[in-house]
Coordinates of C-alpha atoms and ligand atoms in Angstrom, one line a residue:
Chain A
M6 CA 93.0 92.7 168.0
Y7 CA 94.1 90.6 164.9
S8 CA 96.1 88.3 165.0
D9 CA 100.0 88.9 163.2
K10 CA 98.5 86.3 160.7
V11 CA 95.4 88.2 160.1
M12 CA 97.4 91.8 159.6
D13 CA 99.7 89.9 157.3
H14 CA 96.7 89.0 154.9
F15 CA 95.0 91.9 156.0
Q16 CA 97.9 94.3 154.7
N17 CA 99.3 91.8 151.9
P18 CA 96.3 90.7 150.4
R19 CA 96.5 87.7 148.1
N20 CA 94.8 86.5 145.0
V21 CA 92.9 89.9 144.7
G22 CA 91.4 89.9 141.4
E23 CA 88.6 88.8 139.2
I24 CA 88.9 85.7 136.7
T25 CA 88.0 86.7 133.3
N26 CA 86.9 83.4 131.8
A27 CA 86.4 81.2 135.6
D28 CA 84.8 78.7 135.5
G29 CA 82.9 79.0 139.1
V30 CA 81.8 82.4 140.6
G31 CA 80.7 82.7 144.1
E32 CA 79.0 85.5 145.8
E33 CA 78.0 86.4 148.9
G34 CA 76.3 88.8 151.0
N35 CA 76.4 88.8 154.9
V36 CA 73.8 89.5 156.4
R37 CA 74.2 90.6 159.6
C38 CA 76.5 93.5 158.3
G39 CA 76.3 93.9 154.7
D40 CA 79.4 93.1 153.7
I41 CA 79.5 91.2 150.4
M42 CA 82.2 89.0 148.7
K43 CA 83.3 87.5 145.9
L44 CA 85.3 84.2 144.7
W45 CA 86.2 83.1 141.2
I46 CA 87.6 79.6 141.0
K47 CA 90.0 78.3 137.3
V48 CA 88.9 74.4 137.6
E49 CA 91.3 71.7 135.6
D50 CA 90.9 68.4 136.5
G51 CA 88.5 68.3 139.1
V52 CA 90.7 70.5 140.9
I53 CA 91.4 74.2 141.4
V54 CA 94.1 75.5 140.0
D55 CA 93.2 79.1 140.1
A56 CA 91.1 81.2 142.5
K57 CA 91.0 85.1 142.9
F58 CA 88.6 88.0 145.4
K59 CA 87.0 90.8 145.3
T60 CA 85.9 91.6 149.2
F61 CA 84.1 94.8 150.6
G62 CA 83.9 94.7 154.1
C63 CA 86.1 94.9 157.8
G64 CA 89.7 93.7 158.3
A65 CA 88.5 90.3 159.0
A66 CA 86.7 89.7 155.4
I67 CA 89.3 90.7 153.6
A68 CA 92.3 88.3 155.6
T69 CA 89.4 85.1 155.2
S70 CA 89.1 86.4 151.8
S71 CA 92.5 86.0 151.0
M72 CA 93.3 82.8 153.5
I73 CA 90.5 81.4 151.6
T74 CA 92.0 81.5 148.1
E75 CA 95.1 79.7 148.8
M76 CA 93.8 77.3 151.1
V77 CA 91.4 76.2 147.8
I78 CA 94.7 76.3 144.8
G79 CA 95.2 72.8 144.8
K80 CA 92.5 71.1 146.2
T81 CA 90.6 69.2 144.9
L82 CA 86.7 69.9 144.7
D83 CA 86.0 67.6 147.2
E84 CA 88.6 69.2 149.5
A85 CA 87.4 72.6 149.1
E86 CA 83.9 71.7 149.9
E87 CA 85.4 70.4 152.8
I88 CA 86.5 74.0 154.2
S89 CA 84.4 75.4 157.4
N90 CA 84.8 78.8 158.2
T91 CA 86.9 77.8 161.3
A92 CA 89.4 76.1 159.2
V93 CA 90.1 79.3 158.1
A94 CA 89.7 81.3 160.8
E95 CA 92.6 78.4 162.2
A96 CA 94.4 79.1 159.0
L97 CA 94.8 82.9 160.5
D98 CA 96.0 82.1 164.2
G99 CA 91.9 82.7 165.3
L100 CA 89.8 85.9 165.2
P101 CA 88.2 87.9 167.4
P102 CA 84.6 86.0 168.5
V103 CA 82.8 88.9 166.8
K104 CA 84.7 88.4 163.9
M105 CA 83.6 84.9 163.7
H106 CA 80.9 85.5 161.4
C107 CA 83.2 87.0 159.0
S108 CA 84.8 84.3 158.1
N109 CA 81.0 82.4 157.1
L110 CA 81.3 85.0 154.3
A111 CA 84.4 82.9 152.2
A112 CA 83.4 79.7 153.0
D113 CA 79.4 80.1 152.0
A114 CA 81.1 82.6 148.6
L115 CA 83.1 79.4 148.5
Q116 CA 80.6 76.7 148.8
K117 CA 78.9 79.2 146.1
A118 CA 81.2 78.9 143.2
I119 CA 82.2 75.3 143.4
D120 CA 78.4 74.9 143.4
D121 CA 78.4 77.3 140.0
Y122 CA 80.9 75.5 138.5
K123 CA 78.8 72.7 139.1
A124 CA 76.0 73.8 137.3
N125 CA 77.6 75.4 134.5
K126 CA 79.5 71.8 133.9
Q127 CA 75.6 70.1 134.3
S128 CA 74.2 72.3 131.4
A129 CA 77.4 72.4 128.9
Chain B
M169 CA 106.2 111.6 160.0
D170 CA 105.3 110.7 163.6
R171 CA 102.0 109.2 164.7
I172 CA 99.1 111.2 163.8
Y173 CA 96.7 111.7 166.2
M174 CA 93.2 112.6 165.0
D175 CA 90.8 111.7 167.2
H176 CA 90.0 114.1 169.0
A177 CA 86.1 113.9 169.1
A178 CA 87.4 110.1 171.5
T179 CA 89.0 112.0 173.6
T180 CA 92.1 114.8 174.2
P181 CA 95.7 114.7 175.9
V182 CA 96.0 116.1 179.2
R183 CA 97.7 119.4 178.9
P184 CA 100.5 119.2 180.9
E185 CA 99.7 122.8 182.4
V186 CA 96.9 120.9 184.0
I187 CA 98.5 117.4 185.3
E188 CA 100.6 120.4 187.3
A189 CA 97.6 122.0 188.7
M190 CA 95.9 118.9 189.5
L191 CA 99.5 117.0 191.5
P192 CA 99.3 119.0 194.1
A193 CA 95.6 117.3 195.2
Y194 CA 97.3 113.7 194.9
K195 CA 100.2 114.4 196.9
E196 CA 99.6 117.5 200.0
T197 CA 96.3 118.6 199.8
F198 CA 95.1 114.8 199.5
G199 CA 92.4 115.1 202.1
N200 CA 88.4 114.5 202.2
A201 CA 87.2 117.8 201.6
S202 CA 84.5 116.5 204.0
S203 CA 86.4 116.5 207.0
V204 CA 87.0 119.6 209.5
Y205 CA 90.5 119.3 210.3
S206 CA 93.0 121.3 207.6
W207 CA 93.4 118.9 204.9
G208 CA 89.8 119.0 204.8
R209 CA 89.9 122.5 204.6
E210 CA 92.1 122.4 201.7
A211 CA 90.4 120.0 199.6
Q212 CA 86.9 121.9 200.5
K213 CA 89.0 125.0 199.0
A214 CA 90.3 123.6 195.9
L215 CA 87.0 122.3 195.2
D216 CA 85.4 125.8 195.9
D217 CA 88.0 127.3 193.5
A218 CA 87.1 124.7 190.9
R219 CA 83.7 124.9 190.5
A220 CA 83.8 129.2 190.8
K221 CA 86.5 128.9 188.0
T222 CA 83.7 125.9 186.3
A223 CA 81.0 128.3 186.8
A224 CA 82.1 131.3 185.7
V225 CA 83.4 129.9 182.3
L226 CA 79.7 129.0 182.2
G227 CA 78.2 132.1 183.0
A228 CA 76.7 130.7 185.6
E229 CA 76.1 129.9 189.4
F230 CA 78.5 128.6 191.7
N231 CA 75.4 126.2 193.3
E232 CA 74.3 125.0 189.8
I233 CA 77.5 123.4 188.6
I234 CA 77.3 119.7 189.9
F235 CA 80.6 117.3 189.2
T236 CA 79.5 114.0 187.7
G237 CA 82.6 110.9 186.7
G238 CA 82.1 111.9 183.3
G239 CA 79.8 113.1 180.4
S240 CA 77.5 109.9 180.4
E241 CA 77.1 110.3 184.2
A242 CA 75.6 114.0 183.3
D243 CA 73.8 112.4 180.8
N244 CA 71.6 110.0 182.9
L245 CA 71.8 112.3 186.1
A246 CA 70.4 114.9 184.2
I247 CA 67.5 112.4 182.2
K248 CA 66.8 110.1 185.1
G249 CA 67.2 112.7 187.9
T250 CA 64.6 115.1 186.3
A251 CA 62.3 112.3 184.9
W252 CA 62.2 110.8 188.3
K253 CA 61.9 114.1 190.3
N254 CA 58.6 114.7 187.7
R255 CA 56.8 111.5 187.4
H256 CA 53.6 112.8 189.0
K257 CA 53.3 115.2 186.4
G258 CA 53.9 113.1 183.2
K259 CA 55.6 110.6 181.3
H260 CA 56.9 111.5 177.6
I261 CA 59.9 112.9 177.0
I262 CA 61.6 114.3 173.6
T263 CA 64.5 113.6 172.1
S264 CA 66.8 113.4 169.3
A265 CA 67.6 110.1 166.6
V266 CA 71.0 111.3 166.7
E267 CA 71.4 111.6 169.4
H268 CA 74.7 110.1 172.1
H269 CA 74.3 106.7 173.5
A270 CA 74.7 108.1 176.5
V271 CA 71.5 110.0 176.0
L272 CA 69.7 107.5 173.7
D273 CA 70.2 104.2 176.0
T274 CA 69.0 106.3 178.9
V275 CA 65.9 106.7 177.5
K276 CA 65.2 104.0 176.0
W277 CA 65.7 102.7 179.6
L278 CA 62.9 104.9 180.3
E279 CA 61.2 103.6 178.4
T280 CA 61.2 100.0 180.3
Q281 CA 60.7 102.2 183.3
G282 CA 56.3 103.4 182.2
F283 CA 58.1 106.7 180.4
E284 CA 56.9 107.7 177.0
A285 CA 59.7 109.2 174.3
T286 CA 59.4 110.4 171.3
F287 CA 63.1 110.1 169.2
L288 CA 62.8 113.1 166.4
S289 CA 64.1 112.3 163.2
V290 CA 66.8 114.9 161.6
D291 CA 67.0 116.1 158.0
E292 CA 70.1 115.4 155.1
D293 CA 72.4 117.4 156.9
G294 CA 71.4 116.0 160.7
M295 CA 69.3 119.3 161.8
L296 CA 66.6 119.4 164.2
D297 CA 63.9 121.6 162.7
P298 CA 62.9 123.6 165.7
Q299 CA 59.0 122.9 164.8
Q300 CA 59.5 119.6 165.0
V301 CA 60.4 119.9 168.8
R302 CA 57.2 122.6 168.6
D303 CA 54.8 119.8 167.3
A304 CA 56.0 116.9 169.7
I305 CA 55.4 118.0 172.7
R306 CA 51.8 116.5 174.9
E307 CA 50.3 117.7 177.6
D308 CA 52.8 114.9 179.8
T309 CA 55.7 116.1 178.0
I310 CA 58.1 116.5 181.2
L311 CA 61.8 116.9 179.3
I312 CA 63.6 117.2 175.8
T313 CA 66.8 116.6 175.5
V314 CA 68.7 117.3 172.5
M315 CA 72.7 117.2 172.2
H316 CA 74.3 120.7 171.3
G317 CA 77.4 119.2 169.2
N318 CA 76.7 116.0 167.4
N319 CA 79.9 113.7 167.7
E320 CA 79.8 112.1 164.6
M321 CA 78.9 114.0 162.0
G322 CA 79.4 117.2 163.5
S323 CA 76.0 119.5 162.9
I324 CA 76.1 121.3 165.7
M325 CA 72.4 121.6 166.7
P326 CA 69.6 124.8 166.9
V327 CA 69.6 124.3 171.1
E328 CA 68.2 127.9 171.9
E329 CA 65.4 128.1 169.4
I330 CA 64.5 124.7 171.2
A331 CA 65.1 126.0 175.2
D332 CA 63.4 128.8 174.0
I333 CA 59.9 126.7 172.9
A334 CA 60.7 124.6 175.9
R335 CA 60.2 127.9 178.6
E336 CA 57.2 128.5 176.5
K337 CA 55.3 125.2 176.9
G338 CA 56.9 124.8 180.9
V339 CA 59.1 122.3 179.5
L340 CA 62.7 121.1 181.3
F341 CA 65.3 121.4 178.1
H342 CA 68.8 119.2 178.9
T343 CA 71.1 120.0 176.3
D344 CA 74.5 117.5 175.8
A345 CA 77.5 119.8 175.1
V346 CA 79.9 117.5 175.4
Q347 CA 81.5 118.3 172.0
T348 CA 80.5 121.9 172.0
V349 CA 82.1 123.2 175.6
G350 CA 85.4 124.3 175.0
S351 CA 85.6 124.7 171.4
L352 CA 82.1 126.8 171.5
P353 CA 81.4 129.7 173.8
I354 CA 79.1 128.2 176.2
D355 CA 76.8 131.0 178.4
V356 CA 73.4 128.2 180.1
K357 CA 71.9 132.0 181.1
E358 CA 72.3 133.3 177.2
M359 CA 71.6 130.0 175.8
G360 CA 68.5 130.1 178.2
M361 CA 69.9 126.0 179.6
D362 CA 68.3 124.4 182.3
M363 CA 70.9 121.4 182.2
L364 CA 73.5 121.1 180.3
S365 CA 76.3 118.3 180.1
L366 CA 80.6 118.5 179.7
S367 CA 83.3 115.7 180.0
A368 CA 87.1 117.4 180.4
H369 CA 88.5 115.0 178.4
K370 CA 87.0 116.0 175.5
F371 CA 89.1 119.5 176.3
Y372 CA 91.9 118.4 177.5
G373 CA 91.0 118.0 180.9
P374 CA 91.4 114.2 182.9
K375 CA 88.9 111.5 182.3
G376 CA 86.0 110.2 183.7
V377 CA 85.1 113.9 185.6
G378 CA 82.5 115.7 184.1
A379 CA 79.9 118.3 185.5
L380 CA 76.1 118.6 185.1
Y381 CA 75.2 122.6 184.9
V382 CA 71.3 122.7 186.6
R383 CA 69.7 126.2 186.9
K384 CA 68.9 127.0 190.1
G385 CA 65.1 126.2 190.5
V386 CA 65.6 122.6 188.8
R387 CA 65.2 119.7 190.9
L388 CA 65.8 116.3 190.0
D389 CA 66.7 112.7 192.2
S390 CA 69.8 112.1 192.5
L391 CA 71.3 108.7 190.9
I392 CA 73.9 107.4 193.1
H393 CA 73.0 107.9 197.4
G394 CA 75.4 107.8 200.6
G395 CA 76.4 111.2 201.6
A396 CA 76.2 115.1 200.7
Q397 CA 78.3 115.8 198.4
E398 CA 77.6 118.2 195.8
R399 CA 74.1 119.0 197.7
N400 CA 72.7 115.6 197.9
R401 CA 72.4 115.4 194.5
R402 CA 75.9 113.3 193.8
A403 CA 77.1 111.2 196.6
G404 CA 80.9 109.9 197.2
T405 CA 83.9 111.5 197.9
E406 CA 84.8 114.1 195.3
D407 CA 87.7 113.2 192.9
V408 CA 89.6 116.8 193.8
P409 CA 92.3 116.4 191.5
A410 CA 89.8 115.5 188.3
I411 CA 87.7 118.4 189.3
I412 CA 91.2 120.4 189.6
G413 CA 92.1 119.5 186.1
L414 CA 88.5 120.0 185.2
A415 CA 88.5 123.2 186.2
E416 CA 92.3 124.2 184.5
A417 CA 91.2 122.6 181.6
L418 CA 88.4 125.1 180.5
E419 CA 89.8 127.8 181.9
R420 CA 92.6 127.6 179.6
A421 CA 90.4 126.2 176.8
D422 CA 88.2 129.3 177.0
E423 CA 91.1 131.7 177.3
E424 CA 92.5 130.3 174.0
R425 CA 89.7 129.6 172.5
D426 CA 89.5 133.2 170.2
K427 CA 93.6 132.2 169.2
V428 CA 93.6 128.5 168.2
I429 CA 89.3 127.8 167.2
P430 CA 90.2 129.4 163.5
E431 CA 93.8 128.0 162.8
I432 CA 91.5 125.0 163.4
T433 CA 88.8 125.7 161.2
R434 CA 91.3 126.2 158.3
L435 CA 92.6 123.3 159.0
R436 CA 89.4 121.6 158.9
D437 CA 88.4 123.0 156.1
R438 CA 91.3 122.5 154.0
L439 CA 91.0 119.1 155.2
L440 CA 87.4 118.8 153.9
K441 CA 88.0 120.3 150.9
G442 CA 91.0 118.4 149.5
L443 CA 88.8 115.0 150.6
E444 CA 86.0 116.0 148.5
T445 CA 88.0 115.6 145.5
I446 CA 88.6 111.9 145.8
P447 CA 85.4 111.1 143.6
E448 CA 82.1 109.7 145.0
T449 CA 82.7 110.8 148.5
R450 CA 80.1 112.2 150.4
V451 CA 80.5 114.7 153.0
N452 CA 78.3 114.3 156.3
G453 CA 76.8 116.7 158.8
H454 CA 75.8 120.7 158.1
R455 CA 78.5 122.9 156.2
K456 CA 78.7 125.7 158.1
K457 CA 76.8 124.6 161.8
R458 CA 79.4 122.7 162.4
L459 CA 82.0 121.9 165.0
P460 CA 84.9 123.5 164.4
N461 CA 87.4 119.8 164.6
N462 CA 85.0 117.5 162.7
V463 CA 85.9 116.0 158.6
N464 CA 82.7 112.9 158.7
V465 CA 82.7 111.7 155.5
C466 CA 81.7 108.6 153.3
F467 CA 83.6 106.9 150.0
R468 CA 81.5 104.8 148.5
Y469 CA 82.4 100.9 148.2
I470 CA 84.8 101.1 151.5
E471 CA 84.1 99.5 153.9
G472 CA 85.6 101.5 157.4
E473 CA 87.6 99.0 159.3
S474 CA 89.6 98.4 156.6
L475 CA 90.1 102.1 156.2
L476 CA 90.7 102.9 159.3
L477 CA 93.1 99.7 160.1
N478 CA 94.8 101.3 156.7
L479 CA 95.4 104.6 157.8
D480 CA 96.5 102.9 161.4
M481 CA 99.4 101.6 158.8
M482 CA 100.2 104.8 157.8
G483 CA 100.1 105.9 161.3
I484 CA 96.9 108.1 161.4
A485 CA 94.5 107.6 163.6
A486 CA 90.9 108.0 163.4
S487 CA 87.3 106.9 163.2
S488 CA 83.9 105.3 161.6
G489 CA 80.6 104.6 161.7
S490 CA 81.1 101.3 159.9
A491 CA 79.3 98.6 161.5
C492 CA 82.3 96.0 161.4
T493 CA 83.7 98.8 163.6
S494 CA 80.6 99.1 165.9
G495 CA 80.4 95.0 167.8
S496 CA 76.8 95.3 167.7
L497 CA 77.1 95.0 163.4
E498 CA 75.0 98.5 162.7
P499 CA 76.3 100.9 161.0
S500 CA 75.8 104.7 162.9
H501 CA 72.4 105.5 164.4
V502 CA 73.3 108.6 163.6
L503 CA 74.3 108.1 159.7
L504 CA 71.4 105.6 158.8
A505 CA 68.9 108.7 160.8
M506 CA 70.6 111.4 158.4
G507 CA 68.6 108.7 155.6
L508 CA 72.2 107.2 154.3
S509 CA 71.8 104.0 153.3
H510 CA 73.4 100.7 154.4
E511 CA 76.1 100.5 152.1
I512 CA 77.1 104.1 152.4
A513 CA 77.3 104.6 156.1
H514 CA 79.3 101.6 155.7
G515 CA 81.9 103.3 154.1
S516 CA 82.3 106.4 156.9
L517 CA 85.3 108.2 158.0
R518 CA 85.7 111.2 160.8
L519 CA 88.4 113.1 161.6
T520 CA 88.6 115.1 164.6
L521 CA 91.4 117.6 165.1
G522 CA 92.5 119.3 167.9
R523 CA 94.6 122.0 169.0
E524 CA 98.2 120.9 168.3
T525 CA 97.3 119.5 164.7
T526 CA 99.6 120.8 162.1
E527 CA 99.4 121.8 158.9
N528 CA 101.7 119.0 157.5
E529 CA 100.0 116.6 159.4
V530 CA 96.8 117.9 157.5
D531 CA 98.9 117.1 153.7
Y532 CA 99.5 113.8 154.9
V533 CA 96.5 112.4 156.1
L534 CA 95.2 114.2 152.6
E535 CA 98.5 112.8 150.9
Q536 CA 97.7 108.6 152.3
V537 CA 94.1 108.7 152.5
P538 CA 93.2 108.9 148.4
A539 CA 95.9 105.9 147.8
V540 CA 94.2 104.2 151.0
V541 CA 90.6 104.6 149.3
N542 CA 92.0 103.2 145.8
R543 CA 93.5 100.6 147.4
L544 CA 90.3 99.5 148.7
R545 CA 88.1 100.6 145.8
E546 CA 90.0 98.0 143.6
M547 CA 89.7 95.4 146.1
S548 CA 86.1 95.9 146.1
P549 CA 83.8 93.8 144.5
L550 CA 81.0 97.0 144.2
Y551 CA 83.3 99.3 142.6
H552 CA 83.7 99.5 138.5
Q553 CA 85.0 102.4 136.9
Ligands
PLP6 C1 78.5 113.6 172.3 C2 78.5 112.9 173.6 N1 78.1 112.6 174.6 C3 78.2 111.8 176.0 C4 79.1 111.8 175.8 C5 80.4 110.5 177.0 O1 80.9 111.6 177.9 P1 82.0 110.1 178.9 O2 83.1 109.9 177.8 O3 83.1 111.3 179.9 O4 81.2 109.9 179.4 C6 80.5 112.3 174.7 C7 82.0 110.9 174.5 O5 82.3 109.7 174.5 C8 80.3 112.6 173.5 O6 81.2 112.6 172.4
FES7 S1 82.3 91.0 157.9 FE1 81.5 92.5 158.3 S2 82.3 92.7 160.3 FE2 83.4 91.0 159.5

């Protein structure tokens, strides 16, 4: 039911782990199924230079987490904020309809990580 | 290593001898059992033989067996058929919270048709206390339906005791024995059953065929109208080859039980014991009163679908009660009814062994599962060593 790309990212997830001195951290829970994703970002001069994740969730949740880290690294914060859950799903050659909600996890965790970075910066 | 099938509670392969027994009814004796000429009589004879065999294995009488299109239909017929027949007597039905959906959703549908239902809870081992059934019986209770062996966590319910209570109170009792027929000895008279459902594909027979035992004297309305087949309780030309397959598979399962079941149980215990050495693992279901082939565990901090996908990559077929595998996004109603939290129910794994399972396969699974669990835990934000 999953595309080859989804299976690839599921089997060999990119950027798994934590960033110890991250500039922004976002954690998102999926209210529909109870799954959780945590995303760490490192930012230099307004550009995301590193991203890592940990996810408790289904195959689609792990694959979208992995994909979004690949998509954001090298992007400016403004560009990164533009990444929608459908864009992540498209980058994975689509998700089964019942699994579309899983991609919200990644998109929302990213938004939260960016918000966290901005809040940190303001208070600094 | 070849692929390893450890999902026998979902379905089983058809035994070659069973296929052999079915073939003539497709090719030569293909007649309609209702026809008067010789082809019809041959089909009728094959049908009669299959019914006699089925009845004999279950300790039932010939006319007490209704063949159906599977376990779900047998459950529907038992529940809707008797509820409808007895609706002038009462409106109340008692069942458990851990039934298969074929029972649960049927009872819920009857609630929309003016019936009332009590869904009894279970303890942390998934067991139903017969006393709860006694306490739930009302003046207007017409039916109690409680499953024999649970398809998810394997607990075997005290159906004999519940049947005794039902009889004492003059209430009909049905049990869904889809998971036990074929592996546990069943004698409907000794067990005091009014109705009992079974399904051939769970014991190495074909899919889409099952049976309902209905004790003589129990009356029910048909769900399917349009012919006098199955003594007016299930219209439609009988699927003679499938019914032959059911009877043949049942007879063979019965014959080899004493040889096969102790071995499956031994392998099951070996598997269970090995999996339990993984830290933060919970065994689900009753340890002793348990289906001989069922292993069900929850690994904390991980999610079932990603576990199944990983095992599939290693060639192992298994099942999970995780929300993410269910389509409904709700974790297993069975695990939740046993008091497990959403989070823990999410990480459940069911492995169900079969007659062809080998020691090597069990060892391979015991090698792979801990590695996969570790890998996923490393990736889990909930896991802190
Ligand atoms: C306990 C139980 N009841 C009913 C069924 C439904 O049987 P069938 O698949 O033959 O409709 C199953 C199997 O899926 C089952 O495990
Ligand atoms: S995140 Fe739970 S179903 Fe995908």
